[in-house]
Amino acid sequence: MNDAFMDQVLSFIRANRQRFLDELFTLLRIPSVSTKSEHQEDMQRCAQLLVEEFQNIGMPVVELHQTPGHPIVYGEWLQAPGKPTVLIYGHYDVQPPEPLEEWHSPPFEPTIKNDELFCRGSADNKGQLFIHVKAAEAFLKQRGRLPINVKFLIEGEEEVGGEHLEQFIVENKQKLQCDAALVSDSHMFAKNLPTLVSSLRGIVYLQVDVQGPRQDLHSGCFGGAVQNPANALATVIAKLKDDSGRVLIPGFYDNVRELSATEKSMLASLPFDEEEYRKELGVKALFGESGFGVLTHVAARPTLDVNGILSGYTGEGAKTIIPAKATAKISMRLVPHQDPEEIMAATERFIQQQLPPGVAATVRRFHAGKPYMAPLDSVAMQTATKALRQAFAKEVVYLGEGGSIPVVQSFKEQLGVDTVLMGFGVPDENLHSPNEKFNLGHFYKGIEASALFLEGMAQH
Ligand code: BES
Ligand code: ZN
């Protein structure tokens, strides 16, 4: 395709910004909260809307696959024989909006303020996945064809670590066969600083339930005679990490990969102000495993964190009891080459060993996802670099990400392909928390970058 044609595609994108935004609003208004059964209908509606969206832009094959959980939407355009095939992944499910009282505008009513679009799902991930849909539309409407073969795979269980997508991938390897995957569900290092993600952390998430007496007991009548499950759980949690933040589970660090000299210098070259970061987060001091900088803590070191803890009386005033049980939800973020299964087993063993006498613990397992490392020298990465550089008129940076997108490693293992992680969010966009937002400039430039990427891939 010649430059003049590409100019037309980019002009189409610029001329249709308002309509693209209006269409995104319709998608955002559906409260597709995957974790809550009361939103099951909304999940179906949201998937259906995406099906219609793909049909409207002119995708010849569009399918809605029901699963025992939430549906998967699949669309393909494969009319460029001899050209590469790119698999574009996104998720239409969102995190619950609570706490509602902290939102400045209704969570599912898209609201624009100073060039930012506030709404649950605006950045994570509806706004970002929509970028690629609109880039595809620009080609289809301007020319009636895409520069390369494209497959869209949009799921509804990302935020709950669902297993049905994994199953779908395993069962549809042929259908999903491609040369590279493209995912926009990550961050740019800073506003208007185009970023490609070089690694993602993996995750293990578990729940520990500590059981004590048959029911809550009077803490005076029985205190001292029985083990308190809340104290016991606190004891166990305290033994998981030392004061410097190092995880104490035996074998935890065995397979942790150290950063290469190149990776270290890439991190060091990023424009980062530690004090500003500290203030932004509202903490007294930053904290982390000694011997590493803040960016390394997030990008390349594994962690263990309590995500939630519950036991006994937490209402107003005082109530004197020894609680019958105590629960904690614990996550570990993993880095290459830690194995989630091994870490899970080691953690479970360690928790049982450290448990004080007189109580019993069960460990329930939620999601497990593998970490991912992206090759920086692949054709797709090089093409993405050029596309981003052109769209944002700035040099691209490469960054290890602390978050997890487990499907990316599945693409690697099941389909044999690497993924370009071309995210358009920024870290202050309140993902998973009140007042989630998405930068409109990033939305529009993202569409151009996506179009340039598809066009660039056609050259290979
Ligand atoms: N988009 C995020 C992951 C992310 C955020 C990657 C920022 C890079 C930068 C994704 O939707 C997410 O939240 N993933 C979960 C995965 C988990 C539920 C298995 C996460 O990281 O907690
Ligand atoms: Zn998320």
Short mmCIF file of C-alpha atoms and ligand atoms in Angstrom, two decimals:
data_model
loop_
_atom_site.label_atom_id
_atom_site.label_comp_id
_atom_site.label_asym_id
_atom_site.label_seq_id
_atom_site.Cartn_x
_atom_site.Cartn_y
_atom_site.Cartn_z
CA MET A 1 0.00 0.00 0.00
CA ASN A 2 1.36 3.42 -0.80
CA ASP A 3 1.83 6.36 1.52
CA ALA A 4 -1.01 8.27 -0.07
CA PHE A 5 -3.35 5.46 0.76
CA MET A 6 -2.11 5.25 4.33
CA ASP A 7 -2.72 8.99 4.61
CA GLN A 8 -6.33 8.38 3.63
CA VAL A 9 -6.68 5.74 6.33
CA LEU A 10 -5.22 8.08 8.93
CA SER A 11 -7.48 10.90 7.72
CA PHE A 12 -10.48 8.60 8.03
CA ILE A 13 -9.48 7.89 11.63
CA ARG A 14 -9.13 11.60 12.40
CA ALA A 15 -12.41 12.48 10.70
CA ASN A 16 -14.33 9.83 12.64
CA ARG A 17 -13.00 10.45 16.14
CA GLN A 18 -16.31 11.63 17.55
CA ARG A 19 -18.26 8.70 16.14
CA PHE A 20 -15.65 6.22 17.43
CA LEU A 21 -16.00 7.78 20.85
CA ASP A 22 -19.81 7.60 20.75
CA GLU A 23 -19.62 3.93 19.86
CA LEU A 24 -17.18 3.28 22.68
CA PHE A 25 -19.67 4.98 25.04
CA THR A 26 -22.30 2.40 24.10
CA LEU A 27 -19.88 -0.41 24.96
CA LEU A 28 -18.86 1.24 28.24
CA ARG A 29 -22.46 1.70 29.41
CA ILE A 30 -22.90 -2.06 29.78
CA PRO A 31 -21.84 -3.05 33.33
CA SER A 32 -20.00 -6.21 32.29
CA VAL A 33 -18.71 -7.19 35.73
CA SER A 34 -17.55 -10.77 35.27
CA THR A 35 -17.18 -11.72 38.91
CA LYS A 36 -20.82 -11.13 39.88
CA SER A 37 -23.61 -13.49 38.83
CA GLU A 38 -26.13 -10.62 38.86
CA HIS A 39 -24.34 -9.27 35.76
CA GLN A 40 -24.65 -12.46 33.72
CA GLU A 41 -27.20 -10.84 31.39
CA ASP A 42 -24.94 -7.81 30.94
CA MET A 43 -22.07 -10.09 29.97
CA GLN A 44 -24.23 -11.64 27.24
CA ARG A 45 -25.38 -8.21 26.08
CA CYS A 46 -21.83 -6.92 25.95
CA ALA A 47 -20.61 -9.91 23.93
CA GLN A 48 -23.59 -9.49 21.59
CA LEU A 49 -22.80 -5.80 21.10
CA LEU A 50 -19.24 -6.72 20.11
CA VAL A 51 -20.58 -9.25 17.62
CA GLU A 52 -22.71 -6.51 16.05
CA GLU A 53 -19.77 -4.12 16.10
CA PHE A 54 -17.59 -6.59 14.18
CA GLN A 55 -20.41 -7.16 11.70
CA ASN A 56 -20.87 -3.42 11.23
CA ILE A 57 -17.23 -2.78 10.44
CA GLY A 58 -17.38 -5.53 7.80
CA MET A 59 -15.70 -8.56 9.35
CA PRO A 60 -16.88 -11.51 7.21
CA VAL A 61 -16.70 -14.10 9.99
CA VAL A 62 -18.01 -13.25 13.44
CA GLU A 63 -18.81 -15.86 16.08
CA LEU A 64 -20.11 -15.87 19.60
CA HIS A 65 -18.91 -18.88 21.56
CA GLN A 66 -20.78 -19.69 24.73
CA THR A 67 -18.71 -21.21 27.52
CA PRO A 68 -19.71 -22.52 30.95
CA GLY A 69 -18.70 -19.01 32.05
CA HIS A 70 -18.94 -15.88 29.90
CA PRO A 71 -18.96 -15.89 26.09
CA ILE A 72 -15.95 -15.47 23.83
CA VAL A 73 -16.28 -13.28 20.73
CA TYR A 74 -14.27 -14.26 17.68
CA GLY A 75 -13.97 -12.46 14.35
CA GLU A 76 -11.70 -12.99 11.40
CA TRP A 77 -10.70 -11.48 8.08
CA LEU A 78 -8.38 -13.78 6.15
CA GLN A 79 -8.35 -12.49 2.60
CA ALA A 80 -4.69 -11.60 2.29
CA PRO A 81 -3.02 -14.85 1.20
CA GLY A 82 0.73 -14.81 1.64
CA LYS A 83 0.52 -12.01 4.21
CA PRO A 84 1.07 -12.47 7.95
CA THR A 85 -1.79 -13.20 10.35
CA VAL A 86 -2.11 -11.26 13.59
CA LEU A 87 -4.28 -12.37 16.50
CA ILE A 88 -5.67 -9.40 18.42
CA TYR A 89 -6.78 -10.14 21.98
CA GLY A 90 -8.81 -8.07 24.42
CA HIS A 91 -11.30 -8.49 27.26
CA TYR A 92 -14.75 -6.97 27.62
CA ASP A 93 -15.20 -7.84 31.28
CA VAL A 94 -14.47 -5.28 33.95
CA GLN A 95 -13.77 -5.17 37.67
CA PRO A 96 -16.61 -4.34 40.10
CA PRO A 97 -16.98 -0.55 40.52
CA GLU A 98 -17.18 -0.55 44.33
CA PRO A 99 -16.68 1.52 46.49
CA LEU A 100 -19.38 3.48 44.65
CA GLU A 101 -19.30 6.53 46.91
CA GLU A 102 -15.78 7.34 45.77
CA TRP A 103 -16.73 7.86 42.13
CA HIS A 104 -17.11 11.48 41.00
CA SER A 105 -19.40 10.41 38.15
CA PRO A 106 -21.51 7.24 37.79
CA PRO A 107 -19.15 4.30 37.11
CA PHE A 108 -20.96 3.14 33.98
CA GLU A 109 -21.79 6.55 32.56
CA PRO A 110 -18.89 7.67 30.33
CA THR A 111 -17.91 11.18 31.41
CA ILE A 112 -15.28 13.38 29.81
CA LYS A 113 -13.23 15.79 31.89
CA ASN A 114 -10.08 17.48 30.62
CA ASP A 115 -9.40 15.08 27.81
CA GLU A 116 -9.95 12.05 29.99
CA LEU A 117 -12.74 9.55 29.72
CA PHE A 118 -13.98 8.39 33.11
CA CYS A 119 -15.79 5.06 33.23
CA ARG A 120 -15.22 1.54 34.56
CA GLY A 121 -13.57 -0.35 31.69
CA SER A 122 -12.45 2.78 29.82
CA ALA A 123 -8.78 1.77 30.03
CA ASP A 124 -9.10 -1.83 31.25
CA ASN A 125 -9.92 -2.95 28.65
CA LYS A 126 -12.83 -1.79 26.48
CA GLY A 127 -11.23 1.47 25.35
CA GLN A 128 -8.00 -0.29 24.49
CA LEU A 129 -9.55 -3.20 22.63
CA PHE A 130 -11.80 -0.80 20.71
CA ILE A 131 -8.68 0.89 19.33
CA HIS A 132 -7.98 -2.14 17.16
CA VAL A 133 -11.57 -2.56 16.09
CA LYS A 134 -11.60 1.01 14.82
CA ALA A 135 -8.23 0.63 13.08
CA ALA A 136 -9.62 -2.40 11.24
CA GLU A 137 -12.73 -0.41 10.37
CA ALA A 138 -10.64 2.37 8.84
CA PHE A 139 -9.07 -0.07 6.36
CA LEU A 140 -12.29 -1.93 5.62
CA LYS A 141 -14.28 1.25 5.00
CA GLN A 142 -11.54 3.02 3.04
CA ARG A 143 -10.37 0.15 0.92
CA GLY A 144 -12.64 -2.81 1.51
CA ARG A 145 -9.74 -4.89 2.81
CA LEU A 146 -7.13 -5.20 5.53
CA PRO A 147 -3.40 -5.12 4.77
CA ILE A 148 -2.86 -8.45 6.55
CA ASN A 149 -4.97 -11.29 7.95
CA VAL A 150 -6.53 -10.48 11.28
CA LYS A 151 -8.23 -12.60 13.94
CA PHE A 152 -9.95 -10.98 16.90
CA LEU A 153 -10.32 -12.90 20.16
CA ILE A 154 -12.25 -11.05 22.86
CA GLU A 155 -13.04 -12.75 26.15
CA GLY A 156 -15.16 -12.00 29.21
CA GLU A 157 -13.28 -13.70 32.04
CA GLU A 158 -9.92 -11.97 32.17
CA GLU A 159 -10.56 -10.19 35.45
CA VAL A 160 -11.54 -13.42 37.19
CA GLY A 161 -8.66 -15.51 35.89
CA GLY A 162 -11.21 -17.71 34.07
CA GLU A 163 -10.15 -21.01 32.55
CA HIS A 164 -12.55 -21.10 29.64
CA LEU A 165 -10.40 -19.05 27.31
CA GLU A 166 -7.44 -21.36 27.94
CA GLN A 167 -9.69 -24.30 27.08
CA PHE A 168 -10.92 -22.51 23.94
CA ILE A 169 -7.34 -21.90 22.82
CA VAL A 170 -6.36 -25.53 23.38
CA GLU A 171 -9.40 -26.73 21.44
CA ASN A 172 -9.02 -24.23 18.58
CA LYS A 173 -5.31 -24.15 17.84
CA GLN A 174 -5.88 -24.40 14.12
CA LYS A 175 -8.47 -21.65 14.05
CA LEU A 176 -6.25 -19.32 16.10
CA GLN A 177 -3.06 -20.11 14.21
CA CYS A 178 -1.18 -16.84 13.57
CA ASP A 179 2.25 -15.27 13.19
CA ALA A 180 2.03 -12.90 16.13
CA ALA A 181 -0.43 -11.77 18.77
CA LEU A 182 -1.22 -8.16 19.61
CA VAL A 183 -2.57 -7.07 22.99
CA SER A 184 -3.32 -3.59 24.29
CA ASP A 185 -3.99 -4.13 27.99
CA SER A 186 -0.93 -2.55 29.55
CA HIS A 187 0.59 0.83 30.34
CA MET A 188 2.69 3.45 28.67
CA PHE A 189 5.47 4.52 31.02
CA ALA A 190 4.18 8.09 31.01
CA LYS A 191 1.67 10.22 29.14
CA ASN A 192 2.51 10.42 25.42
CA LEU A 193 5.54 8.19 25.89
CA PRO A 194 4.97 5.22 23.58
CA THR A 195 5.86 1.99 25.33
CA LEU A 196 6.23 -1.66 24.48
CA VAL A 197 6.16 -4.16 27.31
CA SER A 198 9.19 -6.44 27.48
CA SER A 199 7.93 -8.72 30.25
CA LEU A 200 4.84 -9.42 32.36
CA ARG A 201 4.73 -10.88 35.81
CA GLY A 202 2.87 -14.10 36.48
CA ILE A 203 0.53 -14.61 39.40
CA VAL A 204 -0.53 -17.13 42.00
CA TYR A 205 -3.57 -16.29 44.09
CA LEU A 206 -4.73 -18.28 47.08
CA GLN A 207 -7.03 -18.12 50.07
CA VAL A 208 -6.07 -19.40 53.50
CA ASP A 209 -8.89 -20.37 55.86
CA VAL A 210 -7.88 -21.00 59.42
CA GLN A 211 -10.41 -22.88 61.52
CA GLY A 212 -10.44 -22.72 65.32
CA PRO A 213 -13.29 -23.51 67.74
CA ARG A 214 -16.69 -24.74 66.51
CA GLN A 215 -18.09 -21.21 66.98
CA ASP A 216 -17.04 -17.82 68.33
CA LEU A 217 -16.19 -18.05 72.05
CA HIS A 218 -16.31 -15.58 74.94
CA SER A 219 -12.75 -14.30 75.05
CA GLY A 220 -12.79 -14.08 78.84
CA CYS A 221 -14.26 -17.46 79.62
CA PHE A 222 -12.15 -19.33 77.10
CA GLY A 223 -9.26 -16.98 76.26
CA GLY A 224 -5.95 -18.65 77.04
CA ALA A 225 -7.36 -22.15 76.65
CA VAL A 226 -7.67 -22.27 72.87
CA GLN A 227 -5.64 -21.09 69.94
CA ASN A 228 -7.08 -17.94 68.33
CA PRO A 229 -7.38 -18.44 64.53
CA ALA A 230 -6.92 -14.72 63.84
CA ASN A 231 -3.69 -14.67 65.84
CA ALA A 232 -2.61 -17.91 64.21
CA LEU A 233 -3.23 -16.51 60.74
CA ALA A 234 -1.32 -13.35 61.61
CA THR A 235 1.58 -15.50 62.81
CA VAL A 236 1.64 -17.39 59.54
CA ILE A 237 1.44 -14.22 57.46
CA ALA A 238 4.27 -12.66 59.44
CA LYS A 239 6.48 -15.63 58.60
CA LEU A 240 5.96 -15.34 54.86
CA LYS A 241 8.24 -12.30 54.46
CA ASP A 242 11.12 -10.76 56.38
CA ASP A 243 11.36 -7.10 57.36
CA SER A 244 13.18 -6.19 54.19
CA GLY A 245 10.39 -7.59 52.02
CA ARG A 246 12.11 -10.81 51.06
CA VAL A 247 9.80 -13.80 50.75
CA LEU A 248 10.77 -16.63 53.10
CA ILE A 249 9.08 -19.56 51.40
CA PRO A 250 11.82 -22.13 50.72
CA GLY A 251 12.78 -22.25 47.04
CA PHE A 252 10.83 -19.09 46.20
CA TYR A 253 13.78 -17.38 44.52
CA ASP A 254 15.34 -20.50 42.98
CA ASN A 255 14.36 -19.76 39.39
CA VAL A 256 14.19 -15.97 39.52
CA ARG A 257 15.92 -14.54 36.51
CA GLU A 258 18.27 -11.61 37.05
CA LEU A 259 18.02 -8.72 34.63
CA SER A 260 20.60 -8.50 31.89
CA ALA A 261 22.90 -5.50 31.68
CA THR A 262 20.87 -4.19 28.74
CA GLU A 263 17.63 -4.49 30.67
CA LYS A 264 19.16 -2.71 33.65
CA SER A 265 20.33 0.17 31.51
CA MET A 266 16.93 0.37 29.81
CA LEU A 267 15.28 0.72 33.21
CA ALA A 268 17.85 3.25 34.34
CA SER A 269 17.26 5.41 31.29
CA LEU A 270 13.53 5.86 31.95
CA PRO A 271 12.40 9.28 33.13
CA PHE A 272 11.51 8.37 36.71
CA ASP A 273 11.22 10.56 39.79
CA GLU A 274 11.04 8.45 42.93
CA GLU A 275 9.85 11.25 45.17
CA GLU A 276 7.03 12.18 42.82
CA TYR A 277 6.03 8.51 42.63
CA ARG A 278 5.98 8.29 46.43
CA LYS A 279 3.81 11.38 46.76
CA GLU A 280 1.46 10.24 44.03
CA LEU A 281 0.84 6.99 45.92
CA GLY A 282 0.33 8.81 49.22
CA VAL A 283 2.77 6.68 51.22
CA LYS A 284 5.24 7.82 53.88
CA ALA A 285 8.08 5.93 52.31
CA LEU A 286 8.58 3.47 49.51
CA PHE A 287 9.38 -0.07 50.54
CA GLY A 288 10.97 -2.99 48.78
CA GLU A 289 13.49 -5.77 48.79
CA SER A 290 16.85 -4.17 49.44
CA GLY A 291 19.40 -3.88 46.68
CA PHE A 292 16.93 -3.07 43.91
CA GLY A 293 15.38 0.17 42.67
CA VAL A 294 11.66 0.90 42.56
CA LEU A 295 11.30 0.12 38.86
CA THR A 296 13.09 -3.18 39.31
CA HIS A 297 10.83 -4.06 42.25
CA VAL A 298 7.82 -3.78 39.99
CA ALA A 299 9.28 -4.94 36.71
CA ALA A 300 11.53 -7.79 37.66
CA ARG A 301 11.18 -8.97 41.26
CA PRO A 302 8.57 -11.36 42.63
CA THR A 303 6.29 -10.30 45.48
CA LEU A 304 3.91 -11.65 48.08
CA ASP A 305 0.98 -9.56 49.29
CA VAL A 306 -2.08 -9.99 51.44
CA ASN A 307 -4.98 -8.72 49.33
CA GLY A 308 -7.64 -9.10 51.99
CA ILE A 309 -8.07 -10.37 55.51
CA LEU A 310 -11.18 -11.16 57.50
CA SER A 311 -11.87 -12.48 60.96
CA GLY A 312 -13.97 -11.99 64.05
CA TYR A 313 -15.78 -8.85 65.03
CA THR A 314 -15.20 -5.86 62.75
CA GLY A 315 -18.35 -3.84 63.52
CA GLU A 316 -18.71 -0.70 65.60
CA GLY A 317 -17.38 -0.66 69.13
CA ALA A 318 -16.01 -3.69 70.95
CA LYS A 319 -17.12 -7.28 71.21
CA THR A 320 -15.13 -9.73 73.27
CA ILE A 321 -14.74 -12.94 71.30
CA ILE A 322 -12.27 -15.47 70.11
CA PRO A 323 -13.30 -15.86 66.49
CA ALA A 324 -14.05 -19.30 65.12
CA LYS A 325 -12.20 -18.68 61.88
CA ALA A 326 -9.95 -16.35 59.95
CA THR A 327 -9.37 -15.88 56.23
CA ALA A 328 -6.70 -14.21 54.14
CA LYS A 329 -6.39 -13.77 50.40
CA ILE A 330 -2.79 -13.79 49.27
CA SER A 331 -1.24 -13.14 45.89
CA MET A 332 2.25 -13.62 44.61
CA ARG A 333 3.50 -11.92 41.47
CA LEU A 334 6.04 -14.09 39.72
CA VAL A 335 8.83 -13.35 37.30
CA PRO A 336 10.58 -15.48 34.70
CA HIS A 337 11.35 -18.39 35.29
CA GLN A 338 9.29 -19.07 38.40
CA ASP A 339 6.70 -21.77 37.93
CA PRO A 340 3.23 -21.04 39.39
CA GLU A 341 2.54 -24.71 40.19
CA GLU A 342 5.80 -25.12 42.09
CA ILE A 343 5.39 -21.85 43.95
CA MET A 344 1.83 -22.77 44.86
CA ALA A 345 2.87 -26.15 46.25
CA ALA A 346 5.82 -24.67 48.18
CA THR A 347 3.58 -21.97 49.65
CA GLU A 348 0.93 -24.41 50.75
CA ARG A 349 3.53 -26.63 52.42
CA PHE A 350 5.15 -23.67 54.14
CA ILE A 351 1.82 -22.34 55.45
CA GLN A 352 0.94 -25.74 56.95
CA GLN A 353 4.38 -26.02 58.56
CA GLN A 354 4.22 -22.56 60.10
CA LEU A 355 0.69 -22.93 61.44
CA PRO A 356 0.65 -22.82 65.26
CA PRO A 357 -0.89 -25.84 67.02
CA GLY A 358 -4.59 -25.94 67.86
CA VAL A 359 -6.02 -24.75 64.54
CA ALA A 360 -6.39 -26.21 61.05
CA ALA A 361 -5.78 -24.44 57.75
CA THR A 362 -7.08 -25.11 54.27
CA VAL A 363 -5.53 -23.45 51.26
CA ARG A 364 -7.80 -22.74 48.33
CA ARG A 365 -6.32 -21.94 45.02
CA PHE A 366 -7.61 -19.25 42.67
CA HIS A 367 -5.75 -18.23 39.54
CA ALA A 368 -2.30 -19.17 38.47
CA GLY A 369 -0.69 -17.48 35.50
CA LYS A 370 2.79 -17.73 34.10
CA PRO A 371 5.15 -14.79 33.62
CA TYR A 372 6.09 -13.77 30.08
CA MET A 373 9.17 -12.40 28.37
CA ALA A 374 8.86 -10.71 24.99
CA PRO A 375 11.65 -10.92 22.43
CA LEU A 376 12.54 -7.35 21.47
CA ASP A 377 14.06 -8.22 18.12
CA SER A 378 11.07 -9.92 16.46
CA VAL A 379 9.60 -8.57 13.24
CA ALA A 380 6.36 -7.75 15.07
CA MET A 381 8.18 -5.83 17.81
CA GLN A 382 10.19 -3.88 15.27
CA THR A 383 7.04 -3.10 13.32
CA ALA A 384 5.25 -2.01 16.50
CA THR A 385 8.18 0.21 17.40
CA LYS A 386 7.97 2.01 14.07
CA ALA A 387 4.18 2.32 14.24
CA LEU A 388 4.25 3.81 17.75
CA ARG A 389 7.12 6.13 16.91
CA GLN A 390 5.20 7.50 13.97
CA ALA A 391 1.84 7.81 15.74
CA PHE A 392 3.24 9.52 18.84
CA ALA A 393 6.17 11.26 17.15
CA LYS A 394 8.43 10.08 19.94
CA GLU A 395 11.02 7.37 20.52
CA VAL A 396 9.60 4.16 22.03
CA VAL A 397 10.66 2.80 25.43
CA TYR A 398 10.61 -0.83 26.55
CA LEU A 399 9.38 -1.70 29.99
CA GLY A 400 8.93 -4.72 32.24
CA GLU A 401 5.38 -4.64 33.60
CA GLY A 402 4.30 -5.64 37.09
CA GLY A 403 0.76 -6.67 36.10
CA SER A 404 -0.26 -10.01 34.67
CA ILE A 405 -1.94 -11.08 31.44
CA PRO A 406 -1.69 -14.88 31.72
CA VAL A 407 -3.14 -15.54 28.26
CA VAL A 408 0.01 -14.13 26.69
CA GLN A 409 2.12 -17.06 27.87
CA SER A 410 -0.66 -19.40 26.73
CA PHE A 411 -0.37 -17.96 23.22
CA LYS A 412 3.31 -18.79 23.40
CA GLU A 413 2.81 -22.35 24.62
CA GLN A 414 -0.33 -23.30 22.72
CA LEU A 415 0.07 -21.36 19.47
CA GLY A 416 3.84 -20.92 19.43
CA VAL A 417 3.68 -17.15 18.98
CA ASP A 418 4.98 -14.12 20.81
CA THR A 419 2.82 -11.15 21.70
CA VAL A 420 3.33 -7.47 21.07
CA LEU A 421 2.13 -5.69 24.21
CA MET A 422 1.26 -2.27 22.89
CA GLY A 423 -0.65 -0.66 25.74
CA PHE A 424 -2.20 2.80 25.73
CA GLY A 425 -3.08 3.19 29.39
CA VAL A 426 -1.01 5.13 31.91
CA PRO A 427 -0.34 4.11 35.53
CA ASP A 428 -2.49 6.85 37.09
CA GLU A 429 -5.68 5.76 35.33
CA ASN A 430 -7.10 4.01 38.41
CA LEU A 431 -7.44 0.50 37.03
CA HIS A 432 -9.54 -1.73 39.32
CA SER A 433 -10.30 1.27 41.51
CA PRO A 434 -12.73 4.21 41.65
CA ASN A 435 -12.64 6.81 38.86
CA GLU A 436 -10.99 4.64 36.25
CA LYS A 437 -10.18 6.78 33.24
CA PHE A 438 -8.56 6.66 29.81
CA ASN A 439 -6.69 9.42 28.04
CA LEU A 440 -8.54 10.45 24.88
CA GLY A 441 -5.35 11.47 23.09
CA HIS A 442 -4.02 7.97 23.67
CA PHE A 443 -7.27 6.50 22.37
CA TYR A 444 -7.05 8.42 19.09
CA LYS A 445 -3.31 8.00 18.59
CA GLY A 446 -3.67 4.36 19.54
CA ILE A 447 -6.03 3.82 16.61
CA GLU A 448 -3.47 5.37 14.28
CA ALA A 449 -0.68 3.27 15.79
CA SER A 450 -2.74 0.12 15.35
CA ALA A 451 -3.43 0.99 11.69
CA LEU A 452 0.26 1.71 11.09
CA PHE A 453 1.15 -1.59 12.73
CA LEU A 454 -1.21 -3.61 10.51
CA GLU A 455 0.11 -1.82 7.46
CA GLY A 456 3.73 -2.30 8.60
CA MET A 457 3.20 -6.04 9.08
CA ALA A 458 2.10 -6.31 5.45
CA GLN A 459 5.66 -5.50 4.39
CA HIS A 460 6.86 -8.81 5.85
N1 BES B 1 -4.76 -4.96 32.27
C1 BES B 1 -4.47 -5.70 33.44
C2 BES B 1 -3.04 -6.15 33.58
C3 BES B 1 -2.01 -5.05 33.44
C4 BES B 1 -2.18 -3.82 34.02
C5 BES B 1 -0.88 -5.33 32.74
C6 BES B 1 -1.23 -2.86 33.86
C7 BES B 1 0.08 -4.38 32.59
C8 BES B 1 -0.09 -3.12 33.15
C9 BES B 1 -5.37 -6.93 33.51
O1 BES B 1 -6.68 -6.64 33.18
C10 BES B 1 -5.38 -7.44 34.92
O2 BES B 1 -5.77 -6.75 35.80
N2 BES B 1 -4.92 -8.66 35.12
C11 BES B 1 -4.97 -9.32 36.38
C12 BES B 1 -4.73 -10.77 36.11
C13 BES B 1 -5.27 -11.72 37.15
C14 BES B 1 -6.73 -11.52 37.45
C15 BES B 1 -5.01 -13.14 36.72
C16 BES B 1 -3.93 -8.76 37.33
O3 BES B 1 -2.81 -8.42 36.92
O4 BES B 1 -4.26 -8.66 38.52
ZN ZN B 2 -7.62 -5.55 34.93
#
